[in-house]
């Protein structure tokens, strides 16, 4: 049965809660621990092996909560903007779970390392709070977050088909035809390179796992810089060139019609790779140029910057003519 807007919104709301929960929990852990253990904690917390590296607990709580609150609010606003997009809102989950777990371990380590010490001289974290252990905990937590976020919600089934003015190609009866183009986003490669440099700098100059997470993010981003757009018997697929993993899959029964456009209008400006902005999502490899535009059910659109979108659009519309759709009107103008 077609998925209603309410079902789509409910599933997205669950994913949003999964993404934001670790940051909210991490925001509350340190104040809760300091409140529960206040009788056993010194006035100032030792933060590192340097005896002079100290900070009062109220200030430490305020700074930690402020940073996490800013991140939570910014991410919540971003998720709200993309609440109607069927793709692109799962990837924050592993990072929020990894960051939340690392922050919770750090908070627990600070409190346990300062217990019953009236004059803290130096902070010596437990074995489970060393960078390698935190990295392992964050990796496992990130994997859990990815699983809990769930797959991208399905689009409703399309109830209209291409009108007579839509481009088509002539195919022989039972002819099987495929279309494939490779796409490279040089700007995505450039951004990945900058992130990798910053991450490596952070690995050698900053404590914690921020640098490691940045390097991992750079590697993931680089893997999105070279993709393949393919049209086969099942629908339209955008997949990474290495590894062969589908990033966007649009089955034919979700498509109303396809057109070739002169520019990727609708995709967010300044964003490259797999992008989403409200009801419009897709892949941008360049600022302008030809693009394949798919009008989908539920008022959504999928846009790919790709060469020869005219042939791709004609092939898609031809395939759509062969699909029966309950309640559709053949030849209706879109």
mmCIF file of C-alpha atoms in Angstrom, residues 29-325:
data_model
loop_
_atom_site.group_PDB
_atom_site.id
_atom_site.type_symbol
_atom_site.label_atom_id
_atom_site.label_comp_id
_atom_site.label_asym_id
_atom_site.label_seq_id
_atom_site.Cartn_x
_atom_site.Cartn_y
_atom_site.Cartn_z
ATOM 1 C CA UNK A 29 25.912 13.038 32.132
ATOM 2 C CA UNK A 30 28.571 15.371 33.564
ATOM 3 C CA UNK A 31 26.144 17.580 35.557
ATOM 4 C CA UNK A 32 24.357 14.482 36.878
ATOM 5 C CA UNK A 33 27.614 12.842 37.984
ATOM 6 C CA UNK A 34 28.977 15.980 39.628
ATOM 7 C CA UNK A 35 25.680 16.511 41.441
ATOM 8 C CA UNK A 36 25.547 12.915 42.657
ATOM 9 C CA UNK A 37 29.216 12.904 43.762
ATOM 10 C CA UNK A 38 29.524 16.521 44.922
ATOM 11 C CA UNK A 39 30.457 15.533 48.473
ATOM 12 C CA UNK A 40 33.440 13.530 47.211
ATOM 13 C CA UNK A 41 34.736 15.963 44.581
ATOM 14 C CA UNK A 42 37.257 18.788 45.065
ATOM 15 C CA UNK A 43 36.386 22.396 44.236
ATOM 16 C CA UNK A 44 38.408 22.220 41.041
ATOM 17 C CA UNK A 45 38.776 19.343 38.619
ATOM 18 C CA UNK A 46 42.168 18.177 37.377
ATOM 19 C CA UNK A 47 41.794 17.830 33.592
ATOM 20 C CA UNK A 48 45.140 16.368 32.544
ATOM 21 C CA UNK A 49 48.545 15.291 33.774
ATOM 22 C CA UNK A 50 49.490 18.972 34.123
ATOM 23 C CA UNK A 51 48.846 19.970 37.770
ATOM 24 C CA UNK A 52 47.966 23.507 36.675
ATOM 25 C CA UNK A 53 45.345 22.315 34.225
ATOM 26 C CA UNK A 54 42.333 22.746 36.487
ATOM 27 C CA UNK A 55 38.837 24.128 36.173
ATOM 28 C CA UNK A 56 35.952 24.544 38.572
ATOM 29 C CA UNK A 57 33.142 22.056 38.156
ATOM 30 C CA UNK A 58 30.436 24.672 37.395
ATOM 31 C CA UNK A 59 32.524 26.180 34.605
ATOM 32 C CA UNK A 60 33.428 22.747 33.255
ATOM 33 C CA UNK A 61 29.746 21.771 33.234
ATOM 34 C CA UNK A 62 28.759 25.000 31.531
ATOM 35 C CA UNK A 63 31.419 24.784 28.803
ATOM 36 C CA UNK A 64 30.673 21.118 28.064
ATOM 37 C CA UNK A 65 26.926 21.680 27.969
ATOM 38 C CA UNK A 66 27.288 24.803 25.798
ATOM 39 C CA UNK A 67 29.283 23.009 23.100
ATOM 40 C CA UNK A 68 26.952 20.036 23.052
ATOM 41 C CA UNK A 69 23.881 22.290 23.051
ATOM 42 C CA UNK A 70 25.148 24.275 20.063
ATOM 43 C CA UNK A 71 25.791 21.050 18.162
ATOM 44 C CA UNK A 72 22.409 19.608 19.101
ATOM 45 C CA UNK A 73 20.458 22.715 18.094
ATOM 46 C CA UNK A 74 22.342 23.053 14.798
ATOM 47 C CA UNK A 75 21.811 19.395 13.942
ATOM 48 C CA UNK A 76 18.130 19.560 14.949
ATOM 49 C CA UNK A 77 17.641 22.540 12.627
ATOM 50 C CA UNK A 78 19.370 20.695 9.785
ATOM 51 C CA UNK A 79 17.222 17.619 10.337
ATOM 52 C CA UNK A 80 14.057 19.714 10.388
ATOM 53 C CA UNK A 81 14.988 21.265 7.052
ATOM 54 C CA UNK A 82 15.454 17.791 5.570
ATOM 55 C CA UNK A 83 12.410 16.223 7.205
ATOM 56 C CA UNK A 84 10.748 15.566 3.826
ATOM 57 C CA UNK A 85 13.820 14.071 2.168
ATOM 58 C CA UNK A 86 13.896 10.273 1.759
ATOM 59 C CA UNK A 87 17.718 10.203 1.723
ATOM 60 C CA UNK A 88 20.680 11.883 3.322
ATOM 61 C CA UNK A 89 19.533 11.962 6.962
ATOM 62 C CA UNK A 90 20.977 8.687 8.204
ATOM 63 C CA UNK A 91 24.675 9.520 8.082
ATOM 64 C CA UNK A 92 24.710 11.812 11.189
ATOM 65 C CA UNK A 93 23.645 8.879 13.407
ATOM 66 C CA UNK A 94 27.028 7.086 13.650
ATOM 67 C CA UNK A 95 28.817 10.361 14.309
ATOM 68 C CA UNK A 96 26.442 11.533 17.053
ATOM 69 C CA UNK A 97 26.573 8.124 18.720
ATOM 70 C CA UNK A 98 30.369 8.024 18.504
ATOM 71 C CA UNK A 99 30.713 11.596 19.775
ATOM 72 C CA UNK A 100 28.122 11.044 22.518
ATOM 73 C CA UNK A 101 29.822 7.875 23.721
ATOM 74 C CA UNK A 102 33.235 9.564 23.747
ATOM 75 C CA UNK A 103 31.835 12.534 25.691
ATOM 76 C CA UNK A 104 30.155 10.242 28.243
ATOM 77 C CA UNK A 105 33.365 8.238 28.765
ATOM 78 C CA UNK A 106 35.341 11.460 29.160
ATOM 79 C CA UNK A 107 32.846 12.814 31.715
ATOM 80 C CA UNK A 108 32.866 9.565 33.701
ATOM 81 C CA UNK A 109 36.651 9.514 33.607
ATOM 82 C CA UNK A 110 36.897 13.097 34.890
ATOM 83 C CA UNK A 111 34.599 12.404 37.808
ATOM 84 C CA UNK A 112 36.140 9.056 38.829
ATOM 85 C CA UNK A 113 39.659 10.465 38.444
ATOM 86 C CA UNK A 114 38.912 13.296 40.866
ATOM 87 C CA UNK A 115 36.985 11.405 43.536
ATOM 88 C CA UNK A 116 38.107 11.809 47.163
ATOM 89 C CA UNK A 117 40.998 14.074 46.189
ATOM 90 C CA UNK A 118 40.915 17.308 48.163
ATOM 91 C CA UNK A 119 43.909 18.761 46.329
ATOM 92 C CA UNK A 120 44.049 17.324 42.834
ATOM 93 C CA UNK A 121 47.593 17.223 41.589
ATOM 94 C CA UNK A 122 47.299 15.430 38.241
ATOM 95 C CA UNK A 123 44.656 13.588 36.342
ATOM 96 C CA UNK A 124 45.455 9.993 35.411
ATOM 97 C CA UNK A 125 42.600 8.445 33.448
ATOM 98 C CA UNK A 126 41.577 4.809 33.812
ATOM 99 C CA UNK A 127 42.550 2.371 31.072
ATOM 100 C CA UNK A 128 39.082 2.586 29.533
ATOM 101 C CA UNK A 129 39.478 6.360 29.124
ATOM 102 C CA UNK A 130 42.693 6.320 27.086
ATOM 103 C CA UNK A 131 42.394 7.456 23.440
ATOM 104 C CA UNK A 132 42.646 3.945 21.994
ATOM 105 C CA UNK A 133 39.898 2.623 24.264
ATOM 106 C CA UNK A 134 37.680 5.648 23.584
ATOM 107 C CA UNK A 135 38.195 5.162 19.839
ATOM 108 C CA UNK A 136 37.063 1.528 20.132
ATOM 109 C CA UNK A 137 34.025 2.487 22.208
ATOM 110 C CA UNK A 138 33.142 5.247 19.735
ATOM 111 C CA UNK A 139 33.447 2.875 16.764
ATOM 112 C CA UNK A 140 31.095 0.337 18.332
ATOM 113 C CA UNK A 141 28.674 3.088 19.345
ATOM 114 C CA UNK A 142 28.730 4.531 15.829
ATOM 115 C CA UNK A 143 27.849 1.145 14.358
ATOM 116 C CA UNK A 144 24.961 0.822 16.819
ATOM 117 C CA UNK A 145 23.724 4.285 15.862
ATOM 118 C CA UNK A 146 23.808 3.403 12.156
ATOM 119 C CA UNK A 147 21.734 0.283 12.749
ATOM 120 C CA UNK A 148 19.217 1.996 15.024
ATOM 121 C CA UNK A 149 18.713 4.854 12.551
ATOM 122 C CA UNK A 150 17.273 2.326 10.101
ATOM 123 C CA UNK A 151 17.095 2.411 6.322
ATOM 124 C CA UNK A 152 15.772 5.324 4.310
ATOM 125 C CA UNK A 153 11.950 5.368 4.210
ATOM 126 C CA UNK A 154 10.269 4.299 0.992
ATOM 127 C CA UNK A 155 8.523 6.769 -1.258
ATOM 128 C CA UNK A 156 4.829 6.346 -2.050
ATOM 129 C CA UNK A 157 3.926 4.519 -5.253
ATOM 130 C CA UNK A 158 3.431 6.875 -8.201
ATOM 131 C CA UNK A 159 -0.153 7.204 -9.412
ATOM 132 C CA UNK A 160 0.512 9.104 -12.674
ATOM 133 C CA UNK A 161 2.669 8.399 -15.696
ATOM 134 C CA UNK A 162 4.439 10.542 -18.324
ATOM 135 C CA UNK A 163 2.212 12.665 -20.539
ATOM 136 C CA UNK A 164 2.352 12.619 -24.344
ATOM 137 C CA UNK A 165 4.825 15.513 -24.417
ATOM 138 C CA UNK A 166 7.437 13.605 -22.402
ATOM 139 C CA UNK A 167 10.490 12.417 -24.402
ATOM 140 C CA UNK A 168 10.682 8.729 -25.287
ATOM 141 C CA UNK A 169 12.745 6.334 -27.385
ATOM 142 C CA UNK A 170 11.637 3.482 -29.602
ATOM 143 C CA UNK A 171 12.367 0.002 -28.293
ATOM 144 C CA UNK A 172 11.640 -3.349 -29.856
ATOM 145 C CA UNK A 173 9.192 -5.605 -28.000
ATOM 146 C CA UNK A 174 10.852 -7.195 -24.963
ATOM 147 C CA UNK A 175 14.110 -5.319 -25.701
ATOM 148 C CA UNK A 176 16.295 -4.951 -22.597
ATOM 149 C CA UNK A 177 18.253 -1.709 -22.543
ATOM 150 C CA UNK A 178 20.528 -0.149 -19.919
ATOM 151 C CA UNK A 179 22.115 3.284 -19.645
ATOM 152 C CA UNK A 180 25.183 4.125 -17.560
ATOM 153 C CA UNK A 181 27.361 7.183 -16.974
ATOM 154 C CA UNK A 182 30.252 7.862 -14.603
ATOM 155 C CA UNK A 183 30.275 11.107 -12.628
ATOM 156 C CA UNK A 184 33.211 12.697 -10.779
ATOM 157 C CA UNK A 185 32.885 15.522 -8.255
ATOM 158 C CA UNK A 186 36.253 17.292 -8.063
ATOM 159 C CA UNK A 187 35.017 19.628 -5.343
ATOM 160 C CA UNK A 188 34.061 16.672 -3.172
ATOM 161 C CA UNK A 189 37.594 15.332 -3.582
ATOM 162 C CA UNK A 190 38.974 18.755 -2.599
ATOM 163 C CA UNK A 191 36.811 18.997 0.524
ATOM 164 C CA UNK A 192 37.776 15.442 1.493
ATOM 165 C CA UNK A 193 41.450 16.363 1.113
ATOM 166 C CA UNK A 194 41.072 19.396 3.383
ATOM 167 C CA UNK A 195 39.229 17.345 5.997
ATOM 168 C CA UNK A 196 41.879 14.626 5.841
ATOM 169 C CA UNK A 197 44.612 17.208 6.423
ATOM 170 C CA UNK A 198 42.777 18.725 9.385
ATOM 171 C CA UNK A 199 42.059 15.278 10.785
ATOM 172 C CA UNK A 200 45.687 14.175 10.571
ATOM 173 C CA UNK A 201 46.722 17.424 12.232
ATOM 174 C CA UNK A 202 44.225 16.756 15.003
ATOM 175 C CA UNK A 203 45.456 13.179 15.491
ATOM 176 C CA UNK A 204 48.957 14.406 16.361
ATOM 177 C CA UNK A 205 48.094 17.639 18.192
ATOM 178 C CA UNK A 206 44.767 17.092 20.000
ATOM 179 C CA UNK A 207 43.698 14.607 22.677
ATOM 180 C CA UNK A 208 40.659 12.419 22.156
ATOM 181 C CA UNK A 209 39.272 11.027 18.935
ATOM 182 C CA UNK A 210 38.187 14.211 17.139
ATOM 183 C CA UNK A 211 41.042 13.862 14.649
ATOM 184 C CA UNK A 212 40.311 10.181 14.023
ATOM 185 C CA UNK A 213 36.629 10.884 13.379
ATOM 186 C CA UNK A 214 37.575 13.686 10.976
ATOM 187 C CA UNK A 215 39.858 11.369 8.993
ATOM 188 C CA UNK A 216 37.091 8.752 8.815
ATOM 189 C CA UNK A 217 34.642 11.406 7.609
ATOM 190 C CA UNK A 218 37.140 12.493 4.941
ATOM 191 C CA UNK A 219 37.500 8.897 3.705
ATOM 192 C CA UNK A 220 33.720 8.480 3.510
ATOM 193 C CA UNK A 221 33.389 11.757 1.652
ATOM 194 C CA UNK A 222 36.120 10.793 -0.824
ATOM 195 C CA UNK A 223 34.295 7.536 -1.569
ATOM 196 C CA UNK A 224 31.304 9.643 -2.706
ATOM 197 C CA UNK A 225 33.360 11.697 -5.157
ATOM 198 C CA UNK A 226 33.259 9.093 -7.970
ATOM 199 C CA UNK A 227 29.868 7.551 -8.702
ATOM 200 C CA UNK A 228 27.934 5.824 -11.462
ATOM 201 C CA UNK A 229 24.385 6.620 -12.547
ATOM 202 C CA UNK A 230 22.708 3.525 -13.989
ATOM 203 C CA UNK A 231 19.286 2.830 -15.483
ATOM 204 C CA UNK A 232 18.288 -0.814 -15.792
ATOM 205 C CA UNK A 233 15.159 -2.942 -15.579
ATOM 206 C CA UNK A 234 14.558 -2.056 -11.922
ATOM 207 C CA UNK A 235 14.987 1.711 -11.935
ATOM 208 C CA UNK A 236 17.623 4.403 -11.458
ATOM 209 C CA UNK A 237 20.614 3.807 -9.184
ATOM 210 C CA UNK A 238 23.442 6.056 -8.058
ATOM 211 C CA UNK A 239 26.306 3.901 -6.746
ATOM 212 C CA UNK A 240 29.844 4.486 -5.539
ATOM 213 C CA UNK A 241 32.504 3.448 -8.024
ATOM 214 C CA UNK A 242 34.624 2.030 -5.161
ATOM 215 C CA UNK A 243 33.147 0.194 -3.337
ATOM 216 C CA UNK A 244 30.099 -0.783 -5.389
ATOM 217 C CA UNK A 245 27.525 0.449 -2.893
ATOM 218 C CA UNK A 246 24.230 2.053 -3.875
ATOM 219 C CA UNK A 247 23.838 5.561 -2.470
ATOM 220 C CA UNK A 248 20.456 6.387 -4.025
ATOM 221 C CA UNK A 249 18.009 3.890 -5.487
ATOM 222 C CA UNK A 250 14.780 5.025 -7.173
ATOM 223 C CA UNK A 251 12.614 2.145 -8.445
ATOM 224 C CA UNK A 252 10.444 2.879 -11.477
ATOM 225 C CA UNK A 253 7.200 2.582 -9.505
ATOM 226 C CA UNK A 254 8.137 5.718 -7.523
ATOM 227 C CA UNK A 255 8.769 7.850 -10.659
ATOM 228 C CA UNK A 256 6.047 9.919 -12.354
ATOM 229 C CA UNK A 257 8.171 11.190 -15.257
ATOM 230 C CA UNK A 258 11.740 12.181 -16.204
ATOM 231 C CA UNK A 259 13.099 15.274 -17.962
ATOM 232 C CA UNK A 260 16.472 16.621 -19.066
ATOM 233 C CA UNK A 261 17.361 19.968 -17.482
ATOM 234 C CA UNK A 262 19.996 22.551 -18.360
ATOM 235 C CA UNK A 263 21.014 23.000 -14.715
ATOM 236 C CA UNK A 264 20.595 21.178 -11.381
ATOM 237 C CA UNK A 265 18.081 23.723 -10.079
ATOM 238 C CA UNK A 266 16.608 22.780 -6.726
ATOM 239 C CA UNK A 267 19.717 21.185 -5.260
ATOM 240 C CA UNK A 268 21.281 23.259 -2.456
ATOM 241 C CA UNK A 269 23.910 25.667 -3.750
ATOM 242 C CA UNK A 270 27.444 25.104 -2.564
ATOM 243 C CA UNK A 271 26.782 21.474 -1.621
ATOM 244 C CA UNK A 272 28.325 18.635 -3.623
ATOM 245 C CA UNK A 273 28.076 14.875 -3.623
ATOM 246 C CA UNK A 274 24.887 13.292 -2.297
ATOM 247 C CA UNK A 275 22.758 16.259 -1.215
ATOM 248 C CA UNK A 276 19.219 16.898 -0.067
ATOM 249 C CA UNK A 277 17.151 20.010 0.544
ATOM 250 C CA UNK A 278 13.595 19.399 1.635
ATOM 251 C CA UNK A 279 11.725 17.594 -1.117
ATOM 252 C CA UNK A 280 14.658 17.723 -3.564
ATOM 253 C CA UNK A 281 17.593 15.328 -3.311
ATOM 254 C CA UNK A 282 20.187 13.824 -5.625
ATOM 255 C CA UNK A 283 23.834 14.198 -6.596
ATOM 256 C CA UNK A 284 25.681 17.372 -7.610
ATOM 257 C CA UNK A 285 29.128 17.087 -9.182
ATOM 258 C CA UNK A 286 29.349 20.644 -10.545
ATOM 259 C CA UNK A 287 27.777 24.051 -10.094
ATOM 260 C CA UNK A 288 25.954 24.040 -13.448
ATOM 261 C CA UNK A 289 25.477 21.927 -16.555
ATOM 262 C CA UNK A 290 23.050 19.273 -17.799
ATOM 263 C CA UNK A 291 21.078 17.283 -15.256
ATOM 264 C CA UNK A 292 18.585 14.433 -15.124
ATOM 265 C CA UNK A 293 15.450 15.377 -13.188
ATOM 266 C CA UNK A 294 13.069 12.724 -11.860
ATOM 267 C CA UNK A 295 9.649 13.850 -10.674
ATOM 268 C CA UNK A 296 8.669 11.421 -7.938
ATOM 269 C CA UNK A 297 5.552 10.576 -6.009
ATOM 270 C CA UNK A 298 4.698 12.679 -2.984
ATOM 271 C CA UNK A 299 5.876 15.912 -4.645
ATOM 272 C CA UNK A 300 9.556 15.007 -4.407
ATOM 273 C CA UNK A 301 12.288 15.355 -7.026
ATOM 274 C CA UNK A 302 15.583 13.569 -7.618
ATOM 275 C CA UNK A 303 18.263 15.434 -9.611
ATOM 276 C CA UNK A 304 21.609 14.130 -10.919
ATOM 277 C CA UNK A 305 24.223 16.219 -12.715
ATOM 278 C CA UNK A 306 25.189 13.895 -15.554
ATOM 279 C CA UNK A 307 26.046 13.991 -19.253
ATOM 280 C CA UNK A 308 23.455 12.997 -21.862
ATOM 281 C CA UNK A 309 20.385 13.371 -19.627
ATOM 282 C CA UNK A 310 18.154 13.477 -22.746
ATOM 283 C CA UNK A 311 18.724 9.798 -23.520
ATOM 284 C CA UNK A 312 18.329 8.850 -19.876
ATOM 285 C CA UNK A 313 15.023 10.725 -19.522
ATOM 286 C CA UNK A 314 13.632 9.227 -22.741
ATOM 287 C CA UNK A 315 14.562 5.695 -21.649
ATOM 288 C CA UNK A 316 12.958 6.170 -18.227
ATOM 289 C CA UNK A 317 9.712 7.526 -19.676
ATOM 290 C CA UNK A 318 9.573 4.642 -22.128
ATOM 291 C CA UNK A 319 9.993 2.143 -19.309
ATOM 292 C CA UNK A 320 7.304 3.891 -17.262
ATOM 293 C CA UNK A 321 4.790 3.439 -20.093
ATOM 294 C CA UNK A 322 4.969 -0.318 -19.539
ATOM 295 C CA UNK A 323 4.169 -0.140 -15.819
ATOM 296 C CA UNK A 324 0.555 -0.493 -14.665
ATOM 297 C CA UNK A 325 -0.335 1.974 -11.927
#
